[in-house]
Coordinates of C-alpha atoms and ligand atoms in Angstrom, one line a residue:
M2 CA 0.0 0.0 0.0
V3 CA 1.4 3.4 -1.0
E4 CA 1.4 6.0 1.7
V5 CA 1.8 9.8 1.1
Q6 CA 3.8 12.0 3.4
I7 CA 4.6 15.7 3.6
I8 CA 8.4 15.8 3.6
G9 CA 9.0 19.5 3.3
T10 CA 7.4 22.9 3.6
G11 CA 8.3 26.4 2.5
S12 CA 6.8 29.9 2.3
Y13 CA 7.4 33.4 1.1
L14 CA 5.8 36.6 2.2
P15 CA 6.5 39.9 0.3
E16 CA 8.5 42.3 2.5
R17 CA 6.1 45.2 2.4
V18 CA 3.9 45.3 5.5
L19 CA 0.6 47.2 5.1
T20 CA -0.9 48.1 8.5
N21 CA -4.5 48.8 9.4
E22 CA -3.6 52.4 10.0
E23 CA -2.3 52.8 6.4
I24 CA -5.5 51.3 5.0
S25 CA -7.6 53.7 7.1
K26 CA -6.0 56.5 5.0
V27 CA -7.5 55.0 1.8
V28 CA -11.0 53.8 3.0
E29 CA -13.1 54.8 6.0
T30 CA -12.1 52.3 8.5
D31 CA -9.9 52.0 11.6
D32 CA -7.6 49.6 13.4
E33 CA -10.1 48.9 16.1
W34 CA -12.9 47.9 13.7
I35 CA -10.6 45.6 11.7
R36 CA -9.1 43.9 14.7
S37 CA -12.3 43.4 16.6
R38 CA -14.3 42.1 13.5
T39 CA -11.5 40.0 12.0
G40 CA -8.4 39.7 14.2
I41 CA -6.2 41.1 11.4
G42 CA -3.5 43.6 12.4
E43 CA -1.5 43.8 9.2
R44 CA -0.8 42.0 5.9
R45 CA 1.9 41.8 3.3
I46 CA 1.5 43.4 -0.1
S47 CA 3.5 42.7 -3.3
T48 CA 5.4 45.7 -4.6
G49 CA 5.7 44.1 -8.1
E50 CA 6.3 40.4 -7.7
N51 CA 3.7 38.3 -9.4
T52 CA 2.1 35.1 -8.2
S53 CA 4.7 32.9 -10.0
D54 CA 7.5 34.8 -8.4
I55 CA 6.3 34.3 -4.8
A56 CA 5.2 30.8 -5.6
A57 CA 8.7 29.9 -6.9
K58 CA 10.3 31.3 -3.7
A59 CA 8.1 29.2 -1.5
A60 CA 8.8 26.2 -3.8
F61 CA 12.6 26.6 -3.5
A62 CA 12.3 26.8 0.3
A63 CA 10.1 23.6 0.4
L64 CA 12.5 21.7 -1.8
E65 CA 15.4 22.7 0.4
N66 CA 13.5 21.6 3.5
A67 CA 12.6 18.3 1.8
D68 CA 16.2 17.8 0.6
L69 CA 15.1 17.2 -3.0
T70 CA 16.3 18.8 -6.2
P71 CA 13.8 20.4 -8.7
E72 CA 14.5 17.6 -11.2
E73 CA 13.1 15.0 -8.7
I74 CA 9.7 16.6 -8.8
D75 CA 7.1 14.8 -11.0
L76 CA 4.1 17.1 -10.4
I77 CA 3.6 20.8 -9.6
I78 CA 0.2 22.0 -8.7
V79 CA -0.3 25.7 -8.0
A80 CA -3.6 26.6 -6.2
T81 CA -4.4 30.2 -6.9
A82 CA -7.2 32.6 -7.5
T83 CA -4.8 35.2 -8.8
P84 CA -2.7 33.6 -11.6
D85 CA -0.2 35.6 -13.6
C86 CA -2.2 34.9 -16.8
Y87 CA -5.2 33.1 -18.2
T88 CA -2.7 30.9 -19.9
P89 CA -0.1 29.5 -19.3
A90 CA -0.7 28.0 -15.9
T91 CA 1.2 29.7 -13.2
A92 CA 2.5 26.2 -12.3
C93 CA 4.3 26.1 -15.7
I94 CA 5.9 29.5 -15.1
V95 CA 7.1 28.2 -11.7
Q96 CA 8.4 25.1 -13.3
N97 CA 10.6 27.2 -15.6
I98 CA 11.8 29.4 -12.7
I99 CA 12.8 26.5 -10.5
G100 CA 14.0 24.2 -13.2
A101 CA 11.8 21.3 -12.4
K102 CA 12.1 20.0 -16.0
N103 CA 10.6 16.5 -15.3
A104 CA 7.3 17.8 -13.7
V105 CA 3.8 17.8 -15.1
C106 CA 2.3 21.2 -14.2
F107 CA -1.2 22.7 -13.8
D108 CA -3.1 25.2 -11.7
I109 CA -6.3 24.6 -9.8
S110 CA -9.0 27.2 -9.0
A111 CA -10.6 26.5 -5.7
A112 CA -10.0 29.8 -4.0
C113 CA -9.1 29.6 -0.3
S114 CA -9.6 25.8 -0.4
G115 CA -7.1 25.5 -3.2
F116 CA -4.1 24.2 -1.2
I117 CA -6.2 21.5 0.4
Y118 CA -7.7 20.5 -3.0
G119 CA -4.1 20.5 -4.4
L120 CA -2.8 18.3 -1.7
N121 CA -5.7 15.9 -2.1
I122 CA -5.2 15.7 -5.9
A123 CA -1.5 15.1 -5.5
E124 CA -2.2 12.4 -3.0
Q125 CA -4.3 10.6 -5.6
F126 CA -1.5 10.7 -8.2
L127 CA 1.0 9.5 -5.7
R128 CA -1.2 6.7 -4.4
G129 CA -1.8 5.7 -8.0
G130 CA 1.9 4.9 -8.4
S131 CA 2.7 6.9 -11.5
M132 CA 4.5 9.6 -9.6
K133 CA 6.8 9.8 -6.7
N134 CA 7.3 13.4 -5.6
A135 CA 4.9 16.4 -5.9
L136 CA 5.1 20.0 -5.1
V137 CA 1.8 21.6 -4.0
I138 CA 1.8 25.4 -3.8
G139 CA -0.8 27.9 -2.7
A140 CA 0.1 31.4 -3.9
E141 CA -1.7 34.7 -4.2
T142 CA -1.2 38.3 -5.1
L143 CA -4.7 39.3 -4.0
S144 CA -3.8 42.9 -3.8
K145 CA -4.1 43.1 -7.6
I146 CA -7.8 42.1 -7.6
L147 CA -8.9 44.0 -4.5
D148 CA -11.3 46.9 -4.8
W149 CA -9.4 49.5 -2.7
N150 CA -12.6 51.5 -2.4
D151 CA -14.5 48.6 -0.8
R152 CA -13.8 48.6 3.0
G153 CA -15.7 45.4 3.4
T154 CA -13.1 43.4 1.4
C155 CA -9.8 45.3 1.1
V156 CA -9.0 45.1 4.8
L157 CA -9.3 41.3 4.8
F158 CA -6.8 40.0 2.3
G159 CA -3.0 39.8 1.9
D160 CA -0.4 38.4 -0.5
G161 CA 1.8 35.4 0.1
A162 CA 2.7 31.8 -0.8
G163 CA 3.2 28.5 0.9
A164 CA 4.3 25.2 -0.5
A165 CA 4.6 21.5 0.6
V166 CA 6.6 18.6 -1.0
V167 CA 4.7 15.4 -0.8
K168 CA 6.2 12.0 -1.4
A169 CA 5.0 8.4 -2.1
G170 CA 6.5 6.1 0.5
K171 CA 5.7 3.3 3.0
E172 CA 5.3 5.3 6.2
K173 CA 1.8 6.7 7.1
G174 CA 1.3 10.3 6.3
I175 CA -2.1 11.5 4.9
L176 CA -4.7 9.7 7.0
A177 CA -7.9 11.2 5.5
N178 CA -9.1 13.9 3.2
H179 CA -12.5 15.5 2.5
M180 CA -13.6 18.0 -0.1
G181 CA -16.9 19.6 -1.1
S182 CA -18.3 22.2 -3.5
D183 CA -21.6 24.1 -3.9
G184 CA -21.9 26.1 -7.0
R185 CA -25.2 27.6 -5.9
G186 CA -23.1 30.0 -3.9
S187 CA -20.8 30.9 -6.8
N188 CA -22.0 34.6 -6.7
L189 CA -21.2 35.1 -3.0
L190 CA -17.4 35.5 -3.4
K191 CA -16.2 36.2 -6.9
C192 CA -13.9 38.1 -9.2
N193 CA -15.0 38.4 -12.9
A194 CA -12.6 37.6 -15.7
A195 CA -12.6 39.9 -18.8
P196 CA -16.2 40.5 -19.9
V197 CA -16.9 38.5 -23.1
E198 CA -18.8 41.3 -24.9
I199 CA -16.3 44.1 -24.6
N200 CA -13.3 42.7 -26.5
N201 CA -14.7 42.1 -30.0
P202 CA -14.7 45.3 -32.2
I203 CA -17.0 43.7 -34.8
L204 CA -19.8 42.8 -32.4
R205 CA -19.2 45.4 -29.7
K206 CA -21.4 48.1 -31.3
E207 CA -24.0 45.6 -32.4
V208 CA -24.4 44.0 -29.0
L209 CA -23.8 47.0 -26.7
G210 CA -24.7 50.1 -28.7
D211 CA -23.5 52.9 -26.6
R212 CA -23.9 51.0 -23.3
V213 CA -20.7 50.4 -21.3
T214 CA -20.9 47.3 -19.3
G215 CA -18.8 44.9 -17.3
S216 CA -15.2 45.2 -16.3
T217 CA -12.4 42.9 -15.5
G218 CA -13.1 42.1 -12.0
Y219 CA -12.4 43.1 -8.5
L220 CA -13.1 40.8 -5.7
F221 CA -16.7 40.9 -4.5
M222 CA -18.0 39.3 -1.4
E223 CA -21.3 38.9 0.5
G224 CA -19.5 38.9 3.9
K225 CA -22.4 37.8 6.1
E226 CA -23.3 34.8 3.9
I227 CA -19.7 33.7 3.7
F228 CA -19.4 33.9 7.4
K229 CA -22.5 31.6 7.9
F230 CA -21.2 29.2 5.2
A231 CA -17.7 29.1 6.8
V232 CA -18.7 28.2 10.3
K233 CA -21.0 25.4 9.0
V234 CA -18.4 23.7 6.7
M235 CA -15.5 24.2 9.2
E236 CA -17.5 22.1 11.8
E237 CA -18.6 19.5 9.2
T238 CA -15.2 19.1 7.7
I239 CA -13.4 18.6 11.0
E240 CA -16.0 16.0 12.0
K241 CA -15.8 14.2 8.6
L242 CA -12.0 13.9 8.8
L243 CA -12.1 12.5 12.3
E244 CA -14.8 10.0 11.3
K245 CA -12.8 8.9 8.2
A246 CA -9.6 8.5 10.1
K247 CA -11.4 6.9 13.0
L248 CA -9.9 9.4 15.5
N249 CA -11.4 11.7 18.0
I250 CA -10.6 15.3 18.7
D251 CA -8.3 14.4 21.6
D252 CA -6.0 12.5 19.1
I253 CA -5.4 15.7 17.2
D254 CA -2.3 17.7 18.1
Y255 CA -2.9 20.8 15.9
I256 CA -5.6 22.2 13.7
I257 CA -4.5 24.6 11.0
P258 CA -7.6 26.5 9.9
H259 CA -7.9 28.7 6.9
Q260 CA -6.8 32.1 8.2
A261 CA -9.8 34.2 7.2
N262 CA -11.2 35.6 10.3
L263 CA -10.6 35.0 14.0
R264 CA -14.3 35.1 14.7
I265 CA -14.9 32.2 12.4
I266 CA -12.1 30.2 14.2
D267 CA -13.5 31.2 17.7
Y268 CA -17.0 30.2 16.7
T269 CA -15.7 26.7 15.6
I270 CA -13.7 26.3 18.8
K271 CA -16.9 27.0 20.9
K272 CA -19.2 24.9 18.7
L273 CA -17.0 21.8 18.8
N274 CA -15.7 22.5 22.3
I275 CA -12.1 22.1 21.2
D276 CA -9.1 23.3 23.2
K277 CA -8.1 26.7 21.8
E278 CA -4.4 25.8 22.0
K279 CA -4.8 23.3 19.3
F280 CA -5.6 25.9 16.7
Y281 CA -2.7 27.6 15.0
V282 CA -3.5 31.2 14.1
N283 CA -1.3 33.8 12.3
L284 CA -3.9 35.9 10.5
Q285 CA -3.0 38.9 12.7
N286 CA 0.2 39.2 10.7
Y287 CA -0.9 38.2 7.2
G288 CA -4.6 38.6 6.8
N289 CA -6.3 36.1 4.5
T290 CA -3.9 34.9 1.9
S291 CA -6.5 32.6 0.3
G292 CA -4.6 29.6 -1.2
G293 CA -1.5 30.6 0.6
S294 CA -3.0 30.7 4.1
I295 CA -2.8 27.0 5.2
P296 CA 0.7 26.2 3.7
I297 CA 2.1 29.5 5.1
A298 CA 0.9 28.5 8.6
L299 CA 2.1 24.9 8.2
D300 CA 5.6 26.2 7.2
E301 CA 5.6 28.7 10.1
M302 CA 4.8 25.8 12.5
N303 CA 7.5 23.6 10.9
K304 CA 10.1 26.4 11.3
K305 CA 9.2 27.0 14.9
G306 CA 9.7 23.3 15.6
L307 CA 6.1 22.8 16.7
L308 CA 5.6 19.8 14.4
R309 CA 6.9 16.5 15.7
K310 CA 7.0 13.0 14.2
G311 CA 3.8 11.1 15.0
Q312 CA 1.6 14.1 15.6
N313 CA -1.8 14.3 14.0
I314 CA -2.3 17.6 12.1
L315 CA -5.7 18.6 10.8
M316 CA -5.9 21.2 8.1
V317 CA -9.3 22.7 7.2
G318 CA -10.3 25.4 4.7
F319 CA -13.2 27.0 2.8
G320 CA -13.6 29.6 0.2
G321 CA -15.2 30.9 -3.0
G322 CA -16.9 28.4 -5.3
L323 CA -18.2 27.7 -2.8
T324 CA -15.5 25.1 -1.9
W325 CA -14.3 23.5 1.3
G326 CA -12.0 20.7 2.4
G327 CA -9.6 19.3 4.8
T328 CA -6.6 16.9 5.1
L329 CA -5.6 15.0 8.2
V330 CA -1.9 14.1 8.3
K331 CA 0.3 12.1 10.6
W332 CA 3.5 14.2 10.7
S333 CA 6.3 11.9 9.5
K334 CA 9.3 14.1 9.2
Ligands
LIG430 N1 -14.4 49.4 8.6 C1 -15.4 50.0 9.2 N2 -16.7 49.7 8.9 C2 -16.9 48.7 8.1 C3 -15.8 48.0 7.4 C4 -14.5 48.4 7.7 N3 -13.5 47.8 7.1 N4 -16.4 47.0 6.6 C5 -17.7 47.1 6.8 N5 -18.0 48.1 7.6 C6 -19.3 48.5 8.1 C7 -20.4 48.2 7.1 O1 -20.5 49.2 6.1 C8 -21.6 48.3 7.9 O2 -22.0 49.6 8.2 P1 -23.6 50.0 8.2 O3 -24.2 49.2 9.3 O4 -23.5 51.5 8.4 O5 -24.1 49.6 6.8 C9 -21.1 47.7 9.3 O6 -19.7 47.8 9.2 C10 -21.5 46.3 9.5 O7 -21.1 45.6 8.3 P2 -21.3 44.0 8.2 O8 -21.0 43.6 6.8 O9 -22.7 43.7 8.7 O10 -20.2 43.6 9.2 P3 -19.9 42.2 9.7 O11 -20.0 42.2 11.2 O12 -20.6 41.1 9.0 O13 -18.4 42.0 9.4 C11 -17.0 40.9 7.8 C12 -18.0 42.0 8.1 C13 -16.5 41.0 6.3 C14 -15.8 41.1 8.7 C15 -17.7 39.6 8.1 O14 -18.9 39.5 7.4 C16 -16.8 38.4 7.7 O15 -15.8 38.2 8.2 N6 -17.3 37.6 6.8 C17 -16.5 36.5 6.3 C18 -15.5 37.0 5.3 C19 -14.5 35.9 4.9 O16 -14.0 35.2 5.8 N7 -14.2 35.9 3.7 C20 -13.2 35.1 3.1 C21 -13.7 33.7 2.9 S1 -12.4 32.7 2.2

């Protein structure tokens, strides 16, 4: 039986810190509101690096931590809602930067659940036996799609990338996974691509007349609806993972939740009556980095020496789509 282990982690955060005070000079908000409603104190913002640049830096760090060369990677998955281009995939650009010439590369679009989706997809390839080592990256430059006039969203998000190297082996690693999607909520958290009717000079006049419509998108969110959805799927996903792995909550050493909002995490802690200390939280420093959030937290924990061989680590996320998912891992490094 093939088992799949996480053997390395890495992350990269742009250097530029953007504080709540600075944002309050752009939109009508203040540090107290942002901290009390979300827990966020500051975030990192790209000053020109694109998603592939920060993804590649996280990838290099993860490879070093895994003690593998880029040539040993068979698969690169980049989870991102903010790719460099419509095409090619950001994963192919990363492949070129890091020199992983033997890898098959593609992106997945699952918003803030993207890293979990990516990990679970990589697991299937590795268990199938056709590949040995995969690099799963969650990377975002959300600052380029934020509406900096919308105080309900621009205070929440940040830029950053995290990566994990996963390997097929004999020792137990990933114990359970769970994923779900509900397209009925696809309008609740979205960012439009280029509008189809604008770009064609032949049909533009015929279809639109003098009407100007659509725009390449900024992120739009129905915050309250997302909040309700988030607390529901956090609870369900944690329970599902425990059930699938035949474990109970006392067997779990750490829970790494998607770093969206402290109130969502606190709600889950209360609802499931879980020890607060089990939850790793770093959103005060980075805000919501979407696909980057869970792997950045995982890498931070790894660097701090919090992760020990044999521990059970539960990762759980949710996001636009709507999508949600989790992975339960026995730490094997
Ligand atoms: N600063 C100050 N006031 C703000 C604000 C800001 N940054 N953003 C919104 N407000 C205002 C609103 O305009 C509203 O004012 P009004 O009552 O005069 O209309 C008031 O605060 C309440 O807004 P509301 O949207 O009801 O706030 P909320 O308590 O629901 O908190 C969120 C808003 C976004 C923090 C909350 O809904 C949330 O966290 N949702 C989940 C978001 C999320 O996690 N998304 C990512 C998913 S991957």
